[in-house]
Tab-separated table of C-alpha atoms and ligand atoms in Angstrom:
chain	number	residue	atom	x	y	z
J	1	UNK	CA	-32.605	-82.563	29.863
J	2	UNK	CA	-32.492	-81.055	33.312
J	3	UNK	CA	-30.290	-82.614	35.869
J	4	UNK	CA	-29.383	-82.599	39.524
J	5	UNK	CA	-25.803	-81.634	38.700
J	6	UNK	CA	-24.906	-80.559	42.181
J	7	UNK	CA	-25.832	-83.895	43.703
J	8	UNK	CA	-23.973	-85.665	40.958
J	9	UNK	CA	-20.811	-83.611	41.445
J	10	UNK	CA	-20.854	-83.927	45.189
J	11	UNK	CA	-21.289	-87.676	45.174
J	12	UNK	CA	-19.037	-88.955	42.516
J	13	UNK	CA	-17.001	-86.146	41.010
J	14	UNK	CA	-17.193	-84.862	37.472
J	15	UNK	CA	-15.800	-87.786	35.569
J	16	UNK	CA	-17.668	-90.384	37.540
J	17	UNK	CA	-21.174	-89.237	36.703
J	18	UNK	CA	-21.613	-91.265	33.576
J	19	UNK	CA	-19.775	-93.966	31.786
J	20	UNK	CA	-20.297	-95.936	28.618
J	21	UNK	CA	-21.492	-99.471	29.262
J	22	UNK	CA	-19.736	-102.343	27.536
J	23	UNK	CA	-21.720	-103.899	24.685
J	24	UNK	CA	-24.358	-106.215	26.148
J	25	UNK	CA	-26.720	-108.571	24.368
J	26	UNK	CA	-30.174	-107.011	24.080
J	27	UNK	CA	-32.615	-107.995	26.823
J	28	UNK	CA	-35.723	-109.953	25.831
J	29	UNK	CA	-38.988	-108.094	25.230
J	30	UNK	CA	-41.422	-107.859	28.107
J	31	UNK	CA	-44.525	-109.671	27.005
J	32	UNK	CA	-46.969	-107.521	28.945
J	33	UNK	CA	-46.124	-104.303	27.057
J	34	UNK	CA	-48.262	-103.703	23.988
J	35	UNK	CA	-46.672	-102.974	20.616
J	36	UNK	CA	-47.679	-99.507	19.486
J	37	UNK	CA	-48.927	-99.112	15.962
J	38	UNK	CA	-50.727	-96.526	13.856
J	39	UNK	CA	-54.117	-97.272	15.395
J	40	UNK	CA	-53.679	-94.754	18.217
J	41	UNK	CA	-52.632	-91.955	15.903
J	42	UNK	CA	-55.082	-89.155	15.356
J	43	UNK	CA	-56.198	-89.060	11.722
J	44	UNK	CA	-56.775	-85.285	11.668
J	45	UNK	CA	-53.138	-84.250	11.970
J	46	UNK	CA	-51.610	-82.468	9.013
J	47	UNK	CA	-47.964	-81.768	8.198
J	48	UNK	CA	-47.069	-78.446	9.756
J	49	UNK	CA	-43.462	-77.544	9.159
J	50	UNK	CA	-42.022	-76.651	5.771
J	51	UNK	CA	-39.083	-78.867	4.737
J	52	UNK	CA	-35.614	-78.352	6.158
J	53	UNK	CA	-33.446	-79.989	3.490
J	54	UNK	CA	-30.433	-81.800	4.886
J	55	UNK	CA	-31.849	-81.939	8.399
J	56	UNK	CA	-34.443	-84.696	8.099
J	57	UNK	CA	-33.178	-87.717	10.013
J	58	UNK	CA	-30.243	-87.350	12.347
J	59	UNK	CA	-28.398	-88.478	15.436
J	60	UNK	CA	-26.731	-86.638	18.291
J	61	UNK	CA	-23.079	-87.266	19.008
J	62	UNK	CA	-23.755	-86.808	22.698
J	63	UNK	CA	-21.420	-87.125	25.682
J	64	UNK	CA	-18.431	-86.391	23.418
J	65	UNK	CA	-17.588	-82.660	23.149
J	66	UNK	CA	-20.367	-81.776	25.621
J	67	UNK	CA	-18.724	-83.674	28.505
J	68	UNK	CA	-16.539	-81.673	30.937
J	69	UNK	CA	-13.482	-83.001	29.099
J	70	UNK	CA	-13.059	-85.511	26.313
J	71	UNK	CA	-13.739	-89.015	27.527
J	72	UNK	CA	-15.059	-87.864	30.918
J	73	UNK	CA	-18.472	-89.340	30.159
J	74	UNK	CA	-17.075	-92.520	28.657
J	75	UNK	CA	-17.483	-91.673	24.978
J	76	UNK	CA	-14.966	-90.340	22.500
J	77	UNK	CA	-15.891	-89.053	19.109
J	78	UNK	CA	-14.522	-91.120	16.258
J	79	UNK	CA	-14.751	-91.436	12.497
J	80	UNK	CA	-16.927	-94.497	13.123
J	81	UNK	CA	-19.703	-92.245	14.474
J	82	UNK	CA	-19.921	-90.501	11.129
J	83	UNK	CA	-19.461	-93.654	9.079
J	84	UNK	CA	-22.253	-95.481	10.903
J	85	UNK	CA	-24.627	-92.517	10.775
J	86	UNK	CA	-24.166	-92.162	7.014
J	87	UNK	CA	-24.344	-95.911	6.351
J	88	UNK	CA	-27.646	-96.155	8.254
J	89	UNK	CA	-29.197	-93.586	5.936
J	90	UNK	CA	-29.247	-90.578	8.248
J	91	UNK	CA	-28.683	-87.192	6.641
J	92	UNK	CA	-27.228	-85.251	9.554
J	93	UNK	CA	-25.572	-85.272	12.970
J	94	UNK	CA	-26.001	-82.822	15.821
J	95	UNK	CA	-22.796	-81.982	17.692
J	96	UNK	CA	-23.297	-80.577	21.193
J	97	UNK	CA	-20.177	-78.671	22.223
J	98	UNK	CA	-19.191	-77.413	25.659
J	99	UNK	CA	-16.875	-74.567	24.650
J	100	UNK	CA	-16.770	-73.063	28.114
J	101	UNK	CA	-14.107	-75.017	29.962
J	102	UNK	CA	-10.703	-73.657	30.987
J	103	UNK	CA	-8.947	-75.997	28.551
J	104	UNK	CA	-11.041	-74.842	25.636
J	105	UNK	CA	-11.462	-71.094	25.938
J	106	UNK	CA	-10.485	-68.102	28.020
J	107	UNK	CA	-13.031	-67.314	30.713
J	108	UNK	CA	-12.177	-63.574	30.536
J	109	UNK	CA	-12.334	-61.166	27.584
J	110	UNK	CA	-11.466	-61.601	24.773
J	111	UNK	CA	-12.797	-65.124	25.462
J	112	UNK	CA	-10.559	-66.673	22.836
J	113	UNK	CA	-11.378	-70.256	21.892
J	114	UNK	CA	-8.164	-72.241	21.865
J	115	UNK	CA	-6.906	-73.283	18.466
J	116	UNK	CA	-6.303	-76.840	19.611
J	117	UNK	CA	-9.961	-77.260	20.499
J	118	UNK	CA	-11.254	-75.449	17.448
J	119	UNK	CA	-9.289	-77.940	15.320
J	120	UNK	CA	-11.328	-80.751	16.859
J	121	UNK	CA	-14.564	-79.055	15.871
J	122	UNK	CA	-13.075	-78.511	12.381
J	123	UNK	CA	-12.317	-82.222	12.253
J	124	UNK	CA	-15.903	-83.159	13.181
J	125	UNK	CA	-17.276	-80.842	10.502
J	126	UNK	CA	-14.871	-82.319	7.933
J	127	UNK	CA	-15.904	-85.837	8.942
J	128	UNK	CA	-19.575	-85.037	8.432
J	129	UNK	CA	-19.127	-83.234	5.132
J	130	UNK	CA	-16.857	-85.959	3.744
J	131	UNK	CA	-19.781	-88.361	4.174
J	132	UNK	CA	-22.374	-85.979	2.805
J	133	UNK	CA	-23.871	-85.490	6.256
J	134	UNK	CA	-25.117	-82.121	7.469
J	135	UNK	CA	-23.971	-81.093	10.936
J	136	UNK	CA	-25.386	-78.802	13.605
J	137	UNK	CA	-22.787	-77.178	15.864
J	138	UNK	CA	-24.540	-76.524	19.165
J	139	UNK	CA	-23.400	-74.536	22.196
J	140	UNK	CA	-24.282	-76.995	24.923
J	141	UNK	CA	-23.889	-77.562	28.656
J	142	UNK	CA	-23.041	-73.909	29.269
J	143	UNK	CA	-24.392	-74.260	32.795
J	144	UNK	CA	-23.261	-70.865	34.101
J	145	UNK	CA	-25.214	-68.819	31.560
J	146	UNK	CA	-28.466	-70.313	32.781
J	147	UNK	CA	-27.638	-69.301	36.344
J	148	UNK	CA	-26.157	-65.867	35.636
J	149	UNK	CA	-27.230	-64.733	32.195
J	150	UNK	CA	-26.099	-61.122	32.540
J	151	UNK	CA	-22.598	-62.138	33.575
J	152	UNK	CA	-22.234	-64.670	30.795
J	153	UNK	CA	-23.944	-63.328	27.715
J	154	UNK	CA	-20.829	-61.554	26.413
J	155	UNK	CA	-19.020	-64.843	26.507
J	156	UNK	CA	-21.750	-66.507	24.450
J	157	UNK	CA	-21.560	-63.670	21.921
J	158	UNK	CA	-17.787	-64.104	21.766
J	159	UNK	CA	-18.242	-67.802	21.013
J	160	UNK	CA	-20.574	-66.971	18.147
J	161	UNK	CA	-18.322	-64.234	16.796
J	162	UNK	CA	-15.461	-66.731	16.560
J	163	UNK	CA	-17.458	-69.737	15.357
J	164	UNK	CA	-19.374	-67.703	12.771
J	165	UNK	CA	-16.192	-66.228	11.388
J	166	UNK	CA	-14.291	-69.481	11.302
J	167	UNK	CA	-17.021	-71.421	9.498
J	168	UNK	CA	-18.368	-68.655	7.276
J	169	UNK	CA	-16.953	-70.342	4.177
J	170	UNK	CA	-18.428	-73.764	4.983
J	171	UNK	CA	-21.307	-75.167	2.923
J	172	UNK	CA	-24.962	-74.832	3.893
J	173	UNK	CA	-24.836	-78.315	5.377
J	174	UNK	CA	-23.225	-76.769	8.447
J	175	UNK	CA	-25.837	-75.259	10.775
J	176	UNK	CA	-25.458	-73.401	14.062
J	177	UNK	CA	-27.585	-73.772	17.180
J	178	UNK	CA	-27.289	-70.795	19.485
J	179	UNK	CA	-27.748	-72.421	22.885
J	180	UNK	CA	-29.091	-75.827	23.849
J	181	UNK	CA	-31.666	-76.139	26.613
J	182	UNK	CA	-31.885	-72.633	28.147
J	183	UNK	CA	-33.179	-72.886	31.687
J	184	UNK	CA	-33.292	-71.419	35.209
J	185	UNK	CA	-32.613	-67.656	35.237
J	186	UNK	CA	-32.216	-67.382	31.495
J	187	UNK	CA	-35.928	-66.636	31.264
J	188	UNK	CA	-37.890	-66.124	28.033
J	189	UNK	CA	-37.367	-62.346	28.027
J	190	UNK	CA	-33.614	-62.534	28.479
J	191	UNK	CA	-33.454	-65.449	26.102
J	192	UNK	CA	-35.138	-63.458	23.351
J	193	UNK	CA	-32.645	-60.642	23.850
J	194	UNK	CA	-29.654	-62.992	23.785
J	195	UNK	CA	-30.997	-64.964	20.821
J	196	UNK	CA	-31.569	-61.775	18.795
J	197	UNK	CA	-28.029	-60.569	19.445
J	198	UNK	CA	-26.480	-63.957	18.614
J	199	UNK	CA	-28.434	-64.053	15.340
J	200	UNK	CA	-27.207	-60.539	14.506
J	201	UNK	CA	-23.611	-61.614	15.143
J	202	UNK	CA	-23.890	-64.784	13.073
J	203	UNK	CA	-25.639	-63.039	10.205
J	204	UNK	CA	-22.686	-60.654	9.691
J	205	UNK	CA	-20.610	-63.420	8.105
J	206	UNK	CA	-23.263	-66.060	7.434
J	207	UNK	CA	-26.243	-64.473	5.688
J	208	UNK	CA	-28.047	-67.686	4.754
J	209	UNK	CA	-26.871	-70.366	7.150
J	210	UNK	CA	-29.483	-72.342	9.098
J	211	UNK	CA	-29.587	-71.145	12.697
J	212	UNK	CA	-31.530	-73.153	15.263
J	213	UNK	CA	-32.914	-71.315	18.278
J	214	UNK	CA	-34.222	-73.115	21.358
J	215	UNK	CA	-37.000	-72.011	23.712
J	216	UNK	CA	-36.827	-71.748	27.482
J	217	UNK	CA	-37.137	-74.652	29.924
J	218	UNK	CA	-34.708	-77.095	28.410
J	219	UNK	CA	-36.021	-76.434	24.898
J	220	UNK	CA	-39.575	-77.384	25.865
J	221	UNK	CA	-42.301	-77.194	23.224
J	222	UNK	CA	-44.494	-75.470	25.849
J	223	UNK	CA	-42.215	-72.424	25.636
J	224	UNK	CA	-41.982	-72.159	21.854
J	225	UNK	CA	-44.832	-69.645	22.145
J	226	UNK	CA	-42.610	-67.210	24.034
J	227	UNK	CA	-39.693	-67.522	21.606
J	228	UNK	CA	-39.444	-64.474	19.332
J	229	UNK	CA	-37.532	-65.081	16.125
J	230	UNK	CA	-37.138	-62.768	13.126
J	231	UNK	CA	-40.121	-63.217	10.817
J	232	UNK	CA	-38.150	-62.092	7.768
J	233	UNK	CA	-35.368	-64.668	8.081
J	234	UNK	CA	-36.655	-68.098	6.999
J	235	UNK	CA	-33.351	-69.739	7.852
J	236	UNK	CA	-33.769	-69.096	11.549
J	237	UNK	CA	-35.568	-72.211	12.748
J	238	UNK	CA	-37.191	-72.997	16.113
J	239	UNK	CA	-35.970	-76.107	17.890
J	240	UNK	CA	-37.514	-78.174	20.649
J	241	UNK	CA	-36.537	-81.294	22.580
J	242	UNK	CA	-38.922	-84.076	23.490
J	243	UNK	CA	-38.376	-86.130	26.616
J	244	UNK	CA	-41.935	-86.142	27.811
J	245	UNK	CA	-43.175	-88.070	29.694
J	246	UNK	CA	-39.884	-87.490	31.514
J	247	UNK	CA	-40.721	-89.962	34.299
J	248	UNK	CA	-40.679	-92.615	31.581
J	249	UNK	CA	-37.745	-91.404	29.424
J	250	UNK	CA	-35.476	-90.522	32.358
J	251	UNK	CA	-36.422	-93.285	34.802
J	252	UNK	CA	-33.399	-94.110	36.948
J	253	UNK	CA	-31.137	-91.457	35.356
J	254	UNK	CA	-28.470	-90.604	37.917
J	255	UNK	CA	-28.176	-87.009	36.659
J	256	UNK	CA	-31.808	-86.280	37.466
J	257	UNK	CA	-33.620	-85.351	40.675
J	258	UNK	CA	-34.391	-88.187	43.133
J	259	UNK	CA	-38.044	-88.373	42.051
J	260	UNK	CA	-36.887	-89.905	38.760
J	261	UNK	CA	-35.778	-93.017	40.626
J	262	UNK	CA	-38.834	-95.169	39.978
J	263	UNK	CA	-37.884	-97.674	37.287
J	264	UNK	CA	-39.931	-100.249	35.374
J	265	UNK	CA	-42.214	-97.534	33.917
J	266	UNK	CA	-43.645	-98.754	30.617
J	267	UNK	CA	-44.778	-96.928	27.484
J	268	UNK	CA	-47.636	-97.016	26.906
J	269	UNK	CA	-49.174	-97.385	30.375
J	270	UNK	CA	-51.080	-98.654	32.208
J	271	UNK	CA	-48.809	-101.436	33.495
J	272	UNK	CA	-50.189	-104.962	33.779
J	273	UNK	CA	-49.751	-104.651	37.567
J	274	UNK	CA	-49.821	-101.232	39.308
J	275	UNK	CA	-46.386	-100.090	40.433
J	276	UNK	CA	-45.396	-98.515	43.712
J	277	UNK	CA	-43.356	-95.330	43.091
J	278	UNK	CA	-40.051	-94.873	44.909
J	279	UNK	CA	-40.496	-93.062	48.277
J	280	UNK	CA	-38.381	-90.182	46.911
J	281	UNK	CA	-41.361	-89.175	44.769
J	282	UNK	CA	-43.593	-88.405	47.723
J	283	UNK	CA	-42.346	-84.824	48.010
J	284	UNK	CA	-43.595	-84.033	44.501
J	285	UNK	CA	-47.372	-83.759	43.987
J	286	UNK	CA	-47.045	-83.847	40.184
J	287	UNK	CA	-45.119	-87.095	40.385
J	288	UNK	CA	-47.682	-88.672	42.720
J	289	UNK	CA	-50.437	-87.645	40.307
J	290	UNK	CA	-48.496	-89.035	37.336
J	291	UNK	CA	-48.147	-92.457	38.934
J	292	UNK	CA	-51.789	-92.577	40.065
J	293	UNK	CA	-52.918	-91.914	36.520
J	294	UNK	CA	-50.221	-94.118	35.015
J	295	UNK	CA	-51.410	-97.085	37.080
J	296	UNK	CA	-55.068	-96.667	36.114
J	297	UNK	CA	-55.819	-94.748	32.955
J	298	UNK	CA	-56.413	-96.556	29.662
J	299	UNK	CA	-53.784	-96.252	26.932
J	300	UNK	CA	-55.560	-93.375	25.170
J	301	UNK	CA	-55.532	-91.189	28.286
J	302	UNK	CA	-52.473	-92.550	30.051
J	303	UNK	CA	-49.831	-89.900	30.887
J	304	UNK	CA	-47.147	-92.413	29.866
J	305	UNK	CA	-48.637	-92.778	26.419
J	306	UNK	CA	-49.273	-91.219	23.036
J	307	UNK	CA	-51.491	-88.446	24.461
J	308	UNK	CA	-48.462	-86.822	26.087
J	309	UNK	CA	-46.348	-87.058	22.950
J	310	UNK	CA	-49.134	-85.651	20.761
J	311	UNK	CA	-49.637	-82.709	23.134
J	312	UNK	CA	-46.034	-81.625	22.588
J	313	UNK	CA	-46.289	-81.933	18.838
J	314	UNK	CA	-49.471	-79.864	19.052
J	315	UNK	CA	-47.511	-77.126	20.813
J	316	UNK	CA	-45.017	-77.151	17.963
J	317	UNK	CA	-47.810	-77.146	15.391
J	318	UNK	CA	-49.452	-74.147	17.045
J	319	UNK	CA	-46.199	-72.204	16.978
J	320	UNK	CA	-45.622	-73.023	13.331
J	321	UNK	CA	-49.139	-71.913	12.458
J	322	UNK	CA	-48.743	-68.680	14.386
J	323	UNK	CA	-45.301	-67.736	13.135
J	324	UNK	CA	-45.029	-69.444	9.737
J	325	UNK	CA	-41.561	-70.589	10.790
J	326	UNK	CA	-39.986	-74.012	10.527
J	327	UNK	CA	-39.431	-76.184	13.568
J	328	UNK	CA	-36.889	-78.934	14.277
J	329	UNK	CA	-36.712	-81.649	16.955
J	330	UNK	CA	-33.103	-81.634	18.147
J	331	UNK	CA	-33.250	-84.327	20.856
J	332	UNK	CA	-35.513	-87.178	21.923
J	333	UNK	CA	-35.016	-90.645	23.352
J	334	UNK	CA	-35.598	-92.954	26.283
J	335	UNK	CA	-33.083	-94.374	28.736
J	336	UNK	CA	-32.175	-98.064	28.784
J	337	UNK	CA	-33.566	-98.586	32.281
J	338	UNK	CA	-36.880	-98.696	30.436
J	339	UNK	CA	-37.738	-102.102	28.985
J	340	UNK	CA	-36.851	-102.687	25.389
J	341	UNK	CA	-40.386	-102.772	23.997
J	342	UNK	CA	-41.327	-99.501	25.721
J	343	UNK	CA	-38.233	-97.708	24.426
J	344	UNK	CA	-38.839	-98.867	20.915
J	345	UNK	CA	-42.524	-97.895	21.164
J	346	UNK	CA	-41.594	-94.426	22.348
J	347	UNK	CA	-38.833	-93.792	19.818
J	348	UNK	CA	-41.000	-95.093	16.981
J	349	UNK	CA	-43.955	-92.955	18.017
J	350	UNK	CA	-41.960	-89.732	18.341
J	351	UNK	CA	-40.068	-90.306	15.110
J	352	UNK	CA	-43.101	-91.220	13.008
J	353	UNK	CA	-45.172	-88.407	14.479
J	354	UNK	CA	-42.383	-85.912	13.711
J	355	UNK	CA	-42.195	-87.117	10.139
J	356	UNK	CA	-45.981	-87.004	9.727
J	357	UNK	CA	-45.806	-83.337	10.710
J	358	UNK	CA	-42.879	-82.544	8.437
J	359	UNK	CA	-40.449	-82.063	11.319
J	360	UNK	CA	-36.769	-83.069	10.992
J	361	UNK	CA	-35.312	-84.840	14.027
J	362	UNK	CA	-32.132	-86.031	15.742
J	363	UNK	CA	-32.236	-88.957	18.160
J	364	UNK	CA	-30.378	-88.333	21.456
J	365	UNK	CA	-27.523	-90.839	21.442
J	366	UNK	CA	-25.071	-90.364	24.295
J	367	UNK	CA	-22.987	-93.492	23.696
J	368	UNK	CA	-24.250	-94.597	27.078
J	369	UNK	CA	-27.713	-94.994	28.594
J	370	UNK	CA	-29.453	-93.585	25.498
J	371	UNK	CA	-27.191	-95.341	23.030
J	372	UNK	CA	-28.570	-96.566	19.717
J	373	UNK	CA	-25.337	-96.700	17.738
J	374	UNK	CA	-22.585	-98.791	19.282
J	375	UNK	CA	-19.346	-97.471	17.800
J	376	UNK	CA	-17.216	-99.935	19.792
J	377	UNK	CA	-18.528	-102.966	17.955
J	378	UNK	CA	-20.065	-101.134	14.983
J	379	UNK	CA	-23.571	-102.406	15.574
J	380	UNK	CA	-26.875	-100.653	16.059
J	381	UNK	CA	-29.358	-101.446	18.762
J	382	UNK	CA	-31.460	-103.236	16.184
J	383	UNK	CA	-34.836	-102.376	17.703
J	384	UNK	CA	-33.973	-98.687	17.957
J	385	UNK	CA	-32.596	-98.675	14.429
J	386	UNK	CA	-35.877	-100.073	13.162
J	387	UNK	CA	-37.867	-97.613	15.281
J	388	UNK	CA	-35.875	-94.742	13.803
J	389	UNK	CA	-35.525	-95.779	10.217
J	390	UNK	CA	-38.168	-98.256	9.087
W	401	LIG	C1	-29.458	-82.828	27.388
W	401	LIG	C2	-28.187	-82.696	28.184
W	401	LIG	C3	-27.486	-84.033	28.143
W	401	LIG	C4	-28.397	-85.125	28.667
W	401	LIG	C5	-29.665	-85.182	27.832
W	401	LIG	C6	-30.651	-86.207	28.340
W	401	LIG	O1	-29.091	-83.002	26.088
W	401	LIG	O2	-27.378	-81.683	27.644
W	401	LIG	O3	-26.283	-83.953	28.873
W	401	LIG	O4	-27.771	-86.386	28.629
W	401	LIG	O5	-30.263	-83.907	27.827
W	401	LIG	O6	-30.984	-85.934	29.677
């Protein structure tokens, strides 16, 4: 999800931006937040996406290889991640990888990925496969390509040339995702060009492997319509991420713009008592409008409610109908500044709605503010586990 990286870097330095909290007892439920159930679901929705075997229920191993360096965001990948994911009944993990640091690859041609780092990715793949989990290797947090696509696309192609070659012999349970959350100057036209070339490169050694391709604007469902994927290759799958309503899911996130500062936002709205948004929101008309509606509108029409979630699934459904392609939900979740009931409501709603529409998913777990799986003490956030799996 988008971030105010510059502010973050300037204020606290790379490693200080995020850290993993120590295990805390779960807070009590807020009594004024309703428990969502099936009654608000629209009965007319039909399953839209054809099955994606092996990529049904999953979890992201976030803030590990996608951090600027290992441990910089407080989380280190461990065998426990894989053990816990498999034991909970998930069938896959999604592994976001920031290849593009000086320690990991050359920043000039031939853009060689260092063997030492590649071995870590090998290890993660081995860990997943040993537990019968599928795994999606995702090029993530490649910030520069979104700012200067022309200057960076060759480097992305070089990543895929090397990754595709190295893992060509791996089973079908290993999938590739070309680029997570394209944004800024990597507009839909350029993105289609880059995606097509990356697919061509991967297909040289990997004729059948699942390839996930993300639309513009941080993998928003709204931009699936502008994503052009080959019609004759069923194993190229569209991916989207779901953090809407973002003022609920990212309330208080320190990597976001200042207008995300208002905390105490519930899901579903309206709140039992209207809330006063943080003054930082006043510069943003859309944020002012969100809070006005949030404070007043009934659950059915509240912007912090099921209507918003359904609208994004409808975008995905439309794209599937138009293209006949499969779609996958690679990230969703809500930060722990939100109250416990609201988080569980949100995660349950997104997960069950995805499953009702035949869409495989991976929860965004970052070992930190979005954490569901606590690898330090080997316990799940019980409410989130239930929301995801029961
Ligand atoms: C994206 C970013 C990740 C962030 C998450 C939630 O996945 O890559 O760093 O934590 O969105 O905002």
